[in-house]
Coordinates of C-alpha atoms in Angstrom, one line a residue:
M1 CA 178.3 -101.9 -128.0
T2 CA 179.1 -98.4 -129.3
Q3 CA 181.3 -98.3 -132.4
T4 CA 183.6 -95.4 -132.8
L5 CA 183.8 -94.3 -136.4
K6 CA 186.8 -92.4 -137.6
P7 CA 185.9 -89.5 -139.7
P8 CA 186.9 -89.7 -143.4
P9 CA 189.6 -87.4 -144.6
V10 CA 188.2 -83.9 -144.9
V11 CA 188.2 -82.8 -148.5
Q12 CA 190.3 -79.7 -148.8
G13 CA 187.9 -77.7 -150.9
R14 CA 189.1 -75.8 -153.9
R15 CA 188.8 -72.1 -153.7
G16 CA 185.3 -71.2 -154.6
I17 CA 181.8 -71.6 -153.2
H18 CA 181.3 -74.1 -150.3
R19 CA 179.0 -76.9 -151.2
A20 CA 176.7 -75.9 -148.4
W21 CA 175.5 -73.0 -150.5
W22 CA 174.6 -75.3 -153.4
V23 CA 172.6 -77.5 -151.0
A24 CA 170.9 -74.4 -149.6
A25 CA 170.1 -73.4 -153.2
V26 CA 168.4 -76.8 -154.0
A27 CA 166.5 -76.7 -150.7
A28 CA 165.4 -73.2 -151.5
L29 CA 164.0 -74.4 -154.9
A30 CA 162.0 -77.1 -153.2
I31 CA 160.7 -74.8 -150.5
M32 CA 159.9 -72.1 -153.1
S33 CA 157.7 -74.7 -154.9
A34 CA 155.9 -75.7 -151.8
G35 CA 155.3 -72.1 -151.1
A36 CA 153.7 -71.7 -154.5
F37 CA 151.5 -74.7 -153.9
S38 CA 150.3 -73.3 -150.6
T39 CA 149.2 -70.1 -152.3
M40 CA 146.5 -71.8 -154.3
P41 CA 143.7 -72.1 -151.7
G42 CA 143.1 -68.4 -151.6
L43 CA 142.7 -68.3 -155.4
L44 CA 140.2 -71.2 -155.3
V45 CA 137.7 -69.8 -152.9
N46 CA 135.6 -67.8 -155.3
P47 CA 135.8 -70.3 -158.3
L48 CA 134.7 -73.2 -156.2
H49 CA 132.0 -71.2 -154.5
Q50 CA 130.7 -70.1 -157.9
Q51 CA 130.9 -73.5 -159.7
F52 CA 129.7 -75.8 -156.9
D53 CA 127.8 -73.4 -154.7
W54 CA 129.8 -74.6 -151.7
S55 CA 129.8 -72.3 -148.7
R56 CA 132.9 -70.4 -147.9
G57 CA 132.9 -72.1 -144.5
S58 CA 133.0 -75.6 -146.1
I59 CA 135.8 -74.4 -148.4
G60 CA 137.6 -72.9 -145.5
F61 CA 137.3 -76.2 -143.6
A62 CA 139.3 -77.9 -146.4
M63 CA 141.9 -75.1 -146.1
W64 CA 142.0 -75.7 -142.3
V65 CA 142.8 -79.4 -142.9
N66 CA 145.4 -78.4 -145.5
M67 CA 147.1 -76.0 -143.1
A68 CA 146.8 -78.3 -140.0
L69 CA 148.3 -81.2 -141.9
N70 CA 150.9 -78.9 -143.3
G71 CA 152.0 -78.2 -139.8
L72 CA 151.4 -81.6 -138.3
A73 CA 153.6 -83.2 -141.0
A74 CA 156.6 -81.0 -140.2
P75 CA 157.9 -82.7 -137.0
F76 CA 157.4 -86.2 -138.3
A77 CA 158.9 -85.3 -141.7
T78 CA 162.0 -83.9 -139.9
S79 CA 162.3 -87.2 -138.0
L80 CA 161.9 -89.1 -141.3
M81 CA 164.6 -87.0 -142.8
D82 CA 166.9 -87.9 -140.0
R83 CA 166.1 -91.6 -140.5
F84 CA 165.9 -91.9 -144.3
G85 CA 167.6 -88.8 -145.7
L86 CA 166.6 -85.4 -146.9
R87 CA 166.3 -86.1 -150.6
N88 CA 164.2 -89.3 -150.2
V89 CA 161.6 -87.6 -148.0
V90 CA 161.4 -84.4 -150.1
A91 CA 161.1 -86.4 -153.4
V92 CA 158.2 -88.5 -152.0
A93 CA 156.5 -85.3 -150.6
L94 CA 156.6 -83.8 -154.1
G95 CA 154.9 -86.9 -155.5
I96 CA 152.2 -86.7 -152.8
I97 CA 151.5 -83.1 -153.8
A98 CA 151.2 -84.1 -157.5
A99 CA 148.8 -86.8 -156.6
G100 CA 146.6 -84.5 -154.5
A101 CA 146.5 -81.8 -157.2
V102 CA 145.5 -84.2 -159.9
L103 CA 142.8 -85.8 -157.9
T104 CA 141.4 -82.4 -157.0
T105 CA 140.4 -81.9 -160.7
F106 CA 138.0 -84.8 -160.5
M107 CA 136.1 -83.8 -157.4
T108 CA 132.4 -83.1 -157.2
H109 CA 131.8 -82.8 -153.5
A110 CA 133.3 -80.6 -150.8
W111 CA 134.6 -83.6 -148.8
Q112 CA 136.8 -84.5 -151.7
L113 CA 138.4 -81.0 -151.6
T114 CA 139.2 -81.8 -147.9
L115 CA 140.7 -85.2 -148.8
Y116 CA 142.7 -84.3 -151.9
W117 CA 143.8 -80.7 -151.3
G118 CA 143.4 -80.6 -147.6
F119 CA 145.0 -83.9 -146.7
L120 CA 147.4 -84.9 -149.5
V121 CA 148.6 -81.5 -150.6
G122 CA 148.8 -80.3 -147.0
L123 CA 150.8 -83.4 -146.1
G124 CA 153.2 -83.0 -149.0
C125 CA 153.8 -79.2 -148.4
G126 CA 154.2 -79.7 -144.7
S127 CA 157.1 -82.1 -145.4
I128 CA 158.9 -79.4 -147.3
A129 CA 158.3 -76.6 -144.8
M130 CA 160.6 -74.7 -142.5
G131 CA 161.4 -77.8 -140.5
F132 CA 163.2 -79.0 -143.6
A133 CA 165.0 -75.7 -143.8
A134 CA 166.0 -75.9 -140.1
I135 CA 167.7 -79.3 -140.8
V136 CA 169.6 -78.0 -143.8
V137 CA 170.8 -75.0 -141.8
G138 CA 171.7 -77.1 -138.7
R139 CA 173.6 -79.7 -140.7
W140 CA 175.4 -77.6 -143.3
F141 CA 176.1 -74.3 -141.6
T142 CA 177.9 -73.3 -138.4
R143 CA 178.3 -69.7 -139.4
R144 CA 175.6 -67.5 -141.1
R145 CA 172.8 -69.6 -139.8
G146 CA 170.5 -66.7 -139.2
L147 CA 171.2 -65.4 -142.8
V148 CA 170.6 -68.8 -144.4
T149 CA 167.4 -69.3 -142.4
G150 CA 166.2 -66.0 -143.7
I151 CA 167.1 -66.9 -147.3
L152 CA 165.3 -70.3 -147.0
T153 CA 162.3 -68.7 -145.4
A154 CA 162.2 -66.0 -148.1
A155 CA 162.3 -68.8 -150.7
S156 CA 158.8 -69.9 -149.6
V157 CA 157.4 -66.5 -150.0
F158 CA 159.3 -66.0 -153.3
G159 CA 157.5 -68.9 -154.7
Q160 CA 154.2 -67.4 -153.6
F161 CA 154.8 -64.0 -155.2
V162 CA 156.3 -65.4 -158.4
F163 CA 153.5 -67.8 -159.1
L164 CA 150.6 -66.0 -157.5
P165 CA 149.7 -63.4 -160.3
V166 CA 150.4 -66.1 -162.9
L167 CA 148.1 -68.6 -161.3
S168 CA 145.4 -66.0 -160.7
S169 CA 145.5 -64.9 -164.3
A170 CA 145.5 -68.5 -165.5
I171 CA 142.5 -69.2 -163.4
D172 CA 140.7 -66.2 -164.9
R173 CA 141.5 -67.3 -168.4
Y174 CA 141.5 -71.1 -168.3
Q175 CA 139.5 -71.9 -165.1
W176 CA 140.9 -73.6 -162.1
R177 CA 141.3 -77.2 -163.2
P178 CA 144.1 -76.7 -165.8
V179 CA 146.0 -74.6 -163.1
T180 CA 145.9 -77.5 -160.6
V181 CA 147.2 -79.8 -163.3
T182 CA 150.1 -77.4 -163.9
V183 CA 150.9 -77.6 -160.1
A184 CA 151.0 -81.4 -160.4
L185 CA 153.4 -81.3 -163.3
V186 CA 155.7 -78.9 -161.6
A187 CA 155.9 -81.2 -158.6
L188 CA 156.6 -84.2 -160.8
V189 CA 159.4 -82.4 -162.6
L190 CA 161.0 -81.3 -159.3
A191 CA 161.0 -84.7 -157.6
P192 CA 163.8 -86.3 -159.6
L193 CA 165.8 -83.0 -159.7
V194 CA 165.8 -82.7 -155.9
W195 CA 166.6 -86.4 -155.5
L196 CA 169.7 -86.1 -157.7
L197 CA 171.1 -82.8 -156.4
L198 CA 170.2 -82.6 -152.7
R199 CA 172.7 -84.1 -150.2
D200 CA 171.9 -85.2 -146.6
H201 CA 175.0 -84.2 -144.7
P202 CA 178.5 -82.6 -145.2
A203 CA 180.1 -85.8 -144.1
D204 CA 178.6 -87.5 -147.2
A205 CA 181.0 -85.4 -149.3
G206 CA 183.9 -85.5 -146.7
L207 CA 183.3 -81.8 -145.9
K208 CA 183.0 -79.8 -142.7
P209 CA 179.9 -77.6 -142.3
Y210 CA 180.3 -74.1 -143.6
G211 CA 182.2 -72.1 -141.0
A212 CA 183.1 -75.2 -138.8
E213 CA 186.5 -75.7 -137.3
E214 CA 186.2 -79.4 -137.0
F215 CA 184.8 -82.3 -139.1
T216 CA 181.3 -83.4 -137.9
P217 CA 180.5 -87.1 -138.5
K218 CA 177.1 -87.9 -139.9
P219 CA 174.8 -88.9 -137.0
V220 CA 173.6 -92.4 -136.8
P221 CA 169.9 -92.5 -138.0
V222 CA 167.4 -92.7 -135.1
P223 CA 165.0 -95.7 -135.5
G224 CA 161.4 -95.1 -134.9
A225 CA 161.0 -91.7 -136.5
A226 CA 157.4 -91.1 -135.3
R227 CA 158.2 -92.2 -131.8
H228 CA 161.3 -90.0 -131.7
A229 CA 159.2 -87.0 -132.8
V230 CA 156.7 -87.6 -130.1
Q231 CA 159.4 -88.0 -127.5
V232 CA 160.9 -84.7 -128.5
L233 CA 157.5 -83.1 -128.1
C234 CA 157.0 -84.6 -124.7
H235 CA 160.3 -83.2 -123.5
A236 CA 159.7 -79.8 -125.0
A237 CA 156.2 -79.6 -123.6
R238 CA 157.7 -79.7 -120.1
T239 CA 159.3 -76.3 -120.7
G240 CA 157.7 -72.9 -120.6
P241 CA 159.5 -71.4 -123.6
F242 CA 158.0 -74.1 -125.9
W243 CA 154.4 -73.2 -125.1
L244 CA 155.2 -69.5 -125.5
L245 CA 156.9 -70.1 -128.8
A246 CA 154.0 -72.4 -129.9
G247 CA 151.4 -69.8 -128.9
T248 CA 153.1 -66.9 -130.7
F249 CA 153.7 -69.0 -133.8
A250 CA 150.0 -70.1 -133.8
I251 CA 149.1 -66.4 -133.8
C252 CA 151.7 -65.8 -136.5
G253 CA 149.9 -68.4 -138.7
A254 CA 146.5 -67.0 -138.0
S255 CA 147.6 -63.5 -138.9
T256 CA 149.4 -64.4 -142.1
N257 CA 148.5 -67.7 -143.9
G258 CA 145.1 -67.9 -142.2
I259 CA 143.8 -64.4 -142.9
M260 CA 146.0 -62.7 -145.4
W261 CA 147.1 -65.5 -147.8
T262 CA 143.7 -67.2 -147.8
N263 CA 141.2 -64.4 -147.5
F264 CA 142.8 -61.2 -148.9
V265 CA 141.8 -61.9 -152.5
P266 CA 138.1 -62.7 -151.7
A267 CA 138.0 -59.8 -149.2
A268 CA 139.3 -57.4 -151.7
H269 CA 136.9 -58.7 -154.3
D270 CA 134.0 -57.9 -151.8
H271 CA 135.2 -54.3 -152.0
G272 CA 135.0 -54.3 -155.8
M273 CA 138.7 -55.1 -156.6
P274 CA 139.4 -57.5 -159.4
P275 CA 140.9 -60.8 -158.2
T276 CA 144.0 -60.4 -160.4
M277 CA 144.7 -57.0 -158.9
A278 CA 144.3 -58.4 -155.4
A279 CA 146.6 -61.3 -156.3
S280 CA 149.2 -58.8 -157.6
L281 CA 149.1 -57.0 -154.2
L282 CA 149.8 -60.3 -152.5
S283 CA 152.6 -60.7 -154.9
L284 CA 154.0 -57.3 -153.9
I285 CA 153.8 -58.5 -150.2
G286 CA 155.9 -61.5 -151.3
I287 CA 158.5 -59.3 -152.8
F288 CA 159.0 -57.4 -149.6
N289 CA 158.8 -60.6 -147.6
V290 CA 162.1 -61.6 -149.2
A291 CA 163.8 -58.4 -148.1
G292 CA 162.2 -58.4 -144.7
T293 CA 163.0 -62.1 -143.9
I294 CA 166.6 -61.9 -145.0
F295 CA 167.1 -58.7 -143.0
S296 CA 165.4 -60.4 -140.0
G297 CA 167.8 -63.3 -140.3
W298 CA 170.7 -60.9 -140.3
L299 CA 169.2 -59.1 -137.2
T300 CA 168.7 -62.5 -135.5
D301 CA 172.4 -63.0 -135.5
R302 CA 172.9 -59.7 -133.6
I303 CA 169.8 -58.8 -131.5
D304 CA 167.8 -60.7 -128.9
P305 CA 165.2 -62.8 -130.9
R306 CA 162.6 -62.1 -128.2
L307 CA 162.8 -58.4 -128.8
L308 CA 162.5 -58.9 -132.5
L309 CA 159.4 -61.0 -132.1
C310 CA 157.8 -58.4 -129.8
V311 CA 158.4 -55.6 -132.3
Y312 CA 157.3 -57.7 -135.3
Y313 CA 154.0 -58.9 -133.8
G314 CA 153.1 -55.4 -132.4
M315 CA 153.6 -53.7 -135.7
R316 CA 151.8 -56.4 -137.6
G317 CA 148.8 -56.1 -135.3
I318 CA 148.6 -52.4 -135.9
S319 CA 148.7 -52.8 -139.7
L320 CA 146.0 -55.5 -139.7
A321 CA 143.7 -53.4 -137.6
C322 CA 144.0 -50.6 -140.2
L323 CA 143.3 -52.8 -143.3
P324 CA 139.5 -52.7 -143.4
T325 CA 139.6 -49.0 -143.9
L326 CA 142.1 -49.3 -146.8
L327 CA 140.3 -51.8 -149.0
G328 CA 138.5 -50.5 -152.1
P329 CA 138.0 -51.0 -155.8
Q330 CA 141.4 -49.6 -156.6
A331 CA 144.8 -50.0 -155.0
G332 CA 145.4 -46.5 -153.6
W333 CA 148.7 -45.3 -152.0
P334 CA 147.5 -46.0 -148.4
L335 CA 146.9 -49.7 -149.4
I336 CA 150.3 -49.8 -151.2
V337 CA 152.0 -48.6 -148.0
F338 CA 150.2 -51.3 -146.1
V339 CA 151.3 -53.9 -148.5
I340 CA 155.0 -52.8 -148.2
F341 CA 154.8 -52.6 -144.4
F342 CA 153.0 -55.9 -144.0
G343 CA 155.4 -57.6 -146.5
L344 CA 158.4 -56.6 -144.4
L345 CA 156.9 -58.1 -141.3
D346 CA 155.0 -61.1 -142.7
V347 CA 157.6 -63.9 -142.5
A348 CA 160.2 -62.0 -140.5
T349 CA 159.1 -63.9 -137.4
V350 CA 160.6 -67.2 -138.6
P351 CA 164.4 -66.6 -138.1
P352 CA 164.1 -65.5 -134.5
T353 CA 161.6 -68.3 -133.7
I354 CA 164.0 -70.9 -135.2
A355 CA 166.8 -69.3 -133.2
L356 CA 164.8 -69.7 -129.9
C357 CA 163.9 -73.3 -130.8
A358 CA 167.6 -74.0 -131.1
I359 CA 168.4 -73.3 -127.5
R360 CA 170.9 -76.2 -126.9
E361 CA 170.7 -76.1 -123.1
I362 CA 166.9 -76.9 -123.3
Y363 CA 166.3 -79.0 -126.4
G364 CA 169.6 -80.2 -127.7
E365 CA 171.1 -79.1 -131.0
R366 CA 170.0 -82.3 -132.9
N367 CA 166.4 -82.0 -131.8
S368 CA 166.0 -78.3 -132.5
A369 CA 164.6 -78.9 -136.0
I370 CA 162.0 -81.2 -134.6
V371 CA 161.1 -78.7 -131.9
F372 CA 160.7 -76.1 -134.5
G373 CA 158.6 -78.6 -136.5
W374 CA 156.2 -78.9 -133.6
T375 CA 155.9 -75.1 -133.2
L376 CA 155.2 -75.0 -137.0
T377 CA 152.4 -77.4 -136.3
F378 CA 150.8 -74.8 -134.0
H379 CA 151.5 -72.2 -136.7
Q380 CA 149.5 -74.1 -139.3
V381 CA 146.7 -75.1 -136.9
G382 CA 146.3 -71.5 -136.0
A383 CA 146.4 -70.6 -139.7
G384 CA 143.8 -73.2 -140.6
L385 CA 141.5 -72.2 -137.8
M386 CA 141.6 -68.6 -138.8
A387 CA 140.9 -69.5 -142.4
F388 CA 137.9 -71.5 -141.4
L389 CA 136.6 -69.0 -138.9
S390 CA 137.1 -66.1 -141.4
G391 CA 135.0 -67.9 -143.9
M392 CA 132.3 -68.5 -141.3
V393 CA 132.4 -64.8 -140.3
R394 CA 132.0 -63.8 -144.0
D395 CA 129.0 -66.1 -144.4
A396 CA 127.4 -64.8 -141.2
L397 CA 128.2 -61.0 -141.4
G398 CA 128.8 -60.5 -145.1
S399 CA 132.2 -59.0 -144.5
Y400 CA 135.7 -60.0 -143.4
D401 CA 136.2 -56.8 -141.3
T402 CA 135.7 -58.5 -137.9
A403 CA 138.3 -61.2 -138.8
W404 CA 140.9 -58.5 -139.7
L405 CA 140.4 -56.8 -136.4
A406 CA 140.5 -60.0 -134.4
S407 CA 143.8 -61.0 -136.0
G408 CA 145.3 -57.6 -135.2
A409 CA 144.3 -58.0 -131.5
L410 CA 145.8 -61.5 -131.4
C411 CA 149.1 -60.1 -132.7
G412 CA 149.1 -57.7 -129.7
V413 CA 148.9 -60.8 -127.4
A414 CA 151.7 -62.5 -129.3
A415 CA 154.0 -59.4 -128.7
L416 CA 153.5 -59.7 -125.0
M417 CA 154.1 -63.5 -125.0
A418 CA 157.3 -63.0 -126.9
M419 CA 158.8 -60.9 -124.2
A420 CA 157.8 -63.5 -121.6
I421 CA 160.1 -66.1 -123.1
K422 CA 163.0 -66.6 -120.8
K423 CA 166.4 -67.6 -121.9
P424 CA 168.1 -70.4 -119.9
A425 CA 170.6 -69.3 -117.3
P426 CA 174.3 -69.5 -118.4
A427 CA 175.9 -72.8 -117.5
G428 CA 177.9 -72.7 -114.3

């Protein structure tokens, strides 16, 4: 029997900031922290190689597991958020990150890096990824969705560029173990804060979503979160747009997290650049990520997302192909120009990808976050595979140059795939 629930009286908000913006701010804080945690692997490659004499390939394998679990967790985490609430899932995820970071400090074998940082930290960070952002945007906002998506996407990168130079400098001064303990402490402090401040749905506060004309009742939780996530995947996998989105986003991960955020510091070090300087350049990329992603969100509200993706991937591919000729002991102006250009493009692909995952006629509005979660799985698997293969290329050839060129060529393929995505025919 279906029970019809009457919506509670809508609270007539006082003049001021809609609560949706406060929820978005708390979500941005959690996403920013997860972004900072995901930055760590690139800083650990050389210290772990020097201390334990592990090959870069074995370290890269742990990073592959981290990124793959980061992506695989996303669709299941979004389903769990639908079942148990946003704040419960996010708080538990932060606890898992803290546990993985602490255990990493006791490891003595490469397989332990795979288990602690690869599995646990990857699982925790994946639960606070852009699938979480998609749920916040979908539940709390009717207007300004592209802009808020851009802001939450930029929050992840903001966490990377704020913490990256600090973490790099701390590793140089205090070694890597105290830094991982600091990561654990940050996660433990954030967990109760998020649980207290984050809210699951506007209906919990008797509010309409920002920009909505009518009150939206809170959906009834769907039992069997894992089963529901798999069912959504099975439905989406029958559509052509999903595989094109998944393919382009896999290349997106390979050409950003997989090659840039994981291997730029060791690659620059191969050319004589100090690790702290290389980390500062990544930080500068993060600064321009914020501007580029927010602007991309604004553009997504106005321009065909497929065209945006085509332009982004094409320009990113050109820049990556040029990078091997720009690296050296110092950060000259050509490299600075690359950093700015790449920063504007790095995460700009996320808002148009989320917009295409939210095609109601194909996936349904409620399932759009889970669909995006599955595309994010491909993103992270592509990132992890590139991180692993780049390490293997470095071990075999003594240089990352081939990996940079390959990632640039893949971006050219992604540009063509983006334009092949077809929008559904208008109803009627």
